[in-house]
Amino acid sequence: MNHQELYAAALATTETAAGYYNRNTGLDTPEGRVNVRIPLPGADVMDVRLWREEEVLAAVRPYADHTPELRHVSRHPRFQVQSFIDGRLLDGFSPRGSAVPCHVLDDVVRLLAQLTAIPAGKLPALPDDWPVPGDSTGFGRRLSALTRRIHADHLAEYGEVFAAFGFPADPLAGTEERWAALTSRPFAVLHADLHRKNMIVSGEATWFLDWELALWGDPVYELAIHLHKMDYPEEQRETLVAHWLRTMPAGCTAGWRPDMAAYLRHERLKSAVVDTVRYSKQLVAPGADPAFGAFLVSRLAKKVNAARRDWGVVSDVTTEDIRAGLRRGPTHGSP
């Protein structure tokens, strides 16, 4: 197959895996199995985007041990052909909240340390208004600016849902003060989306996928968002943090504890906003599975309750509260 034939074959098959931004299809070729990665049209952008993924892979792969090899890039239509990583998706045998194999913790920390060694001159160009290295405060503000915009953009449609869940008028109140207090640290490449569905375990190695959200920024944010998305058992969380402190360059860990708390708070608030919108849409999608819908409702309740505690609300919402609140949204579903 040539690359356009691979693209057509990937579009034609239902044997795919899709996230929020891309669909991935494994296909066999005379040179071996490959992954055809195609952006999803019309995807809601809920994360800070900085570079094209193929540019990130080209910059990262010489420095990081276990990242996909880029085989081909097409701009029109947009797709990539990457090496196929043969192994087990971490989420498939170690779902969120459960313990992971010990070597995964070592592999994650090794990757984060390797990313700090990539020279800025090897990276794709940055926007003129991107925070300069060491401007942790500016970096934090960049993150919350998008969260505020997402909330504002969906307020007309989801205002009643937000209110039913106990969202204050300004769900990010107090964030600016926390950003202003951040310690200045050298910037590094951040994967910024290290979770169990982006890791494949092959033998005793962990491969790291999906680099489309990579950033140039504060290494403490990488640690915080990883902990937020992995939801490790407490013992493994402490083990990973201790290993991270031993391994990372000293400047990258300065003032880490209060700053990690500030980043974690932002991620909890962002999750409540973003996933209220995302899950609402998923619940009423054609062919939605009722069992998966119940899982989403339960998961959203957990996310909303975590944010409510940051807002100073002591009581929790129940799954029935979540169901009732979602019915006030624009989709008028009945999850």
CSV table of C-alpha atoms in Angstrom, one decimal, residues 20-21 44-48 143 146-151 154 158 162 165 167 171 228-229 266-282 300 303-304 307 311 326:
chain,number,residue,atom,x,y,z
A,20,TYR,CA,-11.0,13.1,21.8
A,21,TYR,CA,-8.7,14.3,19.0
A,44,ASP,CA,-13.9,20.3,20.6
A,45,VAL,CA,-10.5,21.8,21.6
A,46,MET,CA,-10.4,21.6,25.4
A,47,ASP,CA,-6.6,21.7,25.9
A,48,VAL,CA,-3.8,24.1,25.2
A,143,LEU,CA,-3.5,27.2,31.3
A,146,LEU,CA,-8.2,28.4,28.2
A,147,THR,CA,-10.3,27.0,31.0
A,148,ARG,CA,-12.0,30.3,31.5
A,149,ARG,CA,-12.7,30.5,27.8
A,150,ILE,CA,-14.2,27.0,27.7
A,151,HIS,CA,-16.5,27.9,30.7
A,154,HIS,CA,-20.4,27.0,27.1
A,158,TYR,CA,-24.7,24.6,30.1
A,162,PHE,CA,-23.3,24.2,36.0
A,165,PHE,CA,-23.8,21.0,40.1
A,167,PHE,CA,-20.5,25.8,40.1
A,171,PRO,CA,-15.2,28.6,39.0
A,228,HIS,CA,-4.2,13.9,38.4
A,229,LYS,CA,-4.9,11.7,35.4
A,266,HIS,CA,-6.6,24.0,38.5
A,267,GLU,CA,-6.8,20.5,36.9
A,268,ARG,CA,-9.7,19.5,39.2
A,269,LEU,CA,-11.6,22.7,38.3
A,270,LYS,CA,-10.9,22.3,34.6
A,271,SER,CA,-12.0,18.6,34.7
A,272,ALA,CA,-15.3,19.6,36.3
A,273,VAL,CA,-16.0,22.2,33.5
A,274,VAL,CA,-14.7,20.2,30.5
A,275,ASP,CA,-16.1,16.9,31.5
A,276,THR,CA,-19.5,18.2,32.2
A,277,VAL,CA,-19.6,19.3,28.6
A,278,ARG,CA,-17.9,16.2,27.1
A,279,TYR,CA,-19.8,13.6,29.1
A,280,SER,CA,-23.1,15.3,28.4
A,281,LYS,CA,-22.4,14.9,24.7
A,282,GLN,CA,-21.2,11.3,25.0
A,300,LEU,CA,-18.5,12.9,36.6
A,303,LYS,CA,-14.9,15.0,39.4
A,304,VAL,CA,-17.7,17.5,40.3
A,307,ALA,CA,-14.1,20.6,42.5
A,311,TRP,CA,-15.0,25.7,46.1
A,326,LEU,CA,-27.5,16.9,32.8
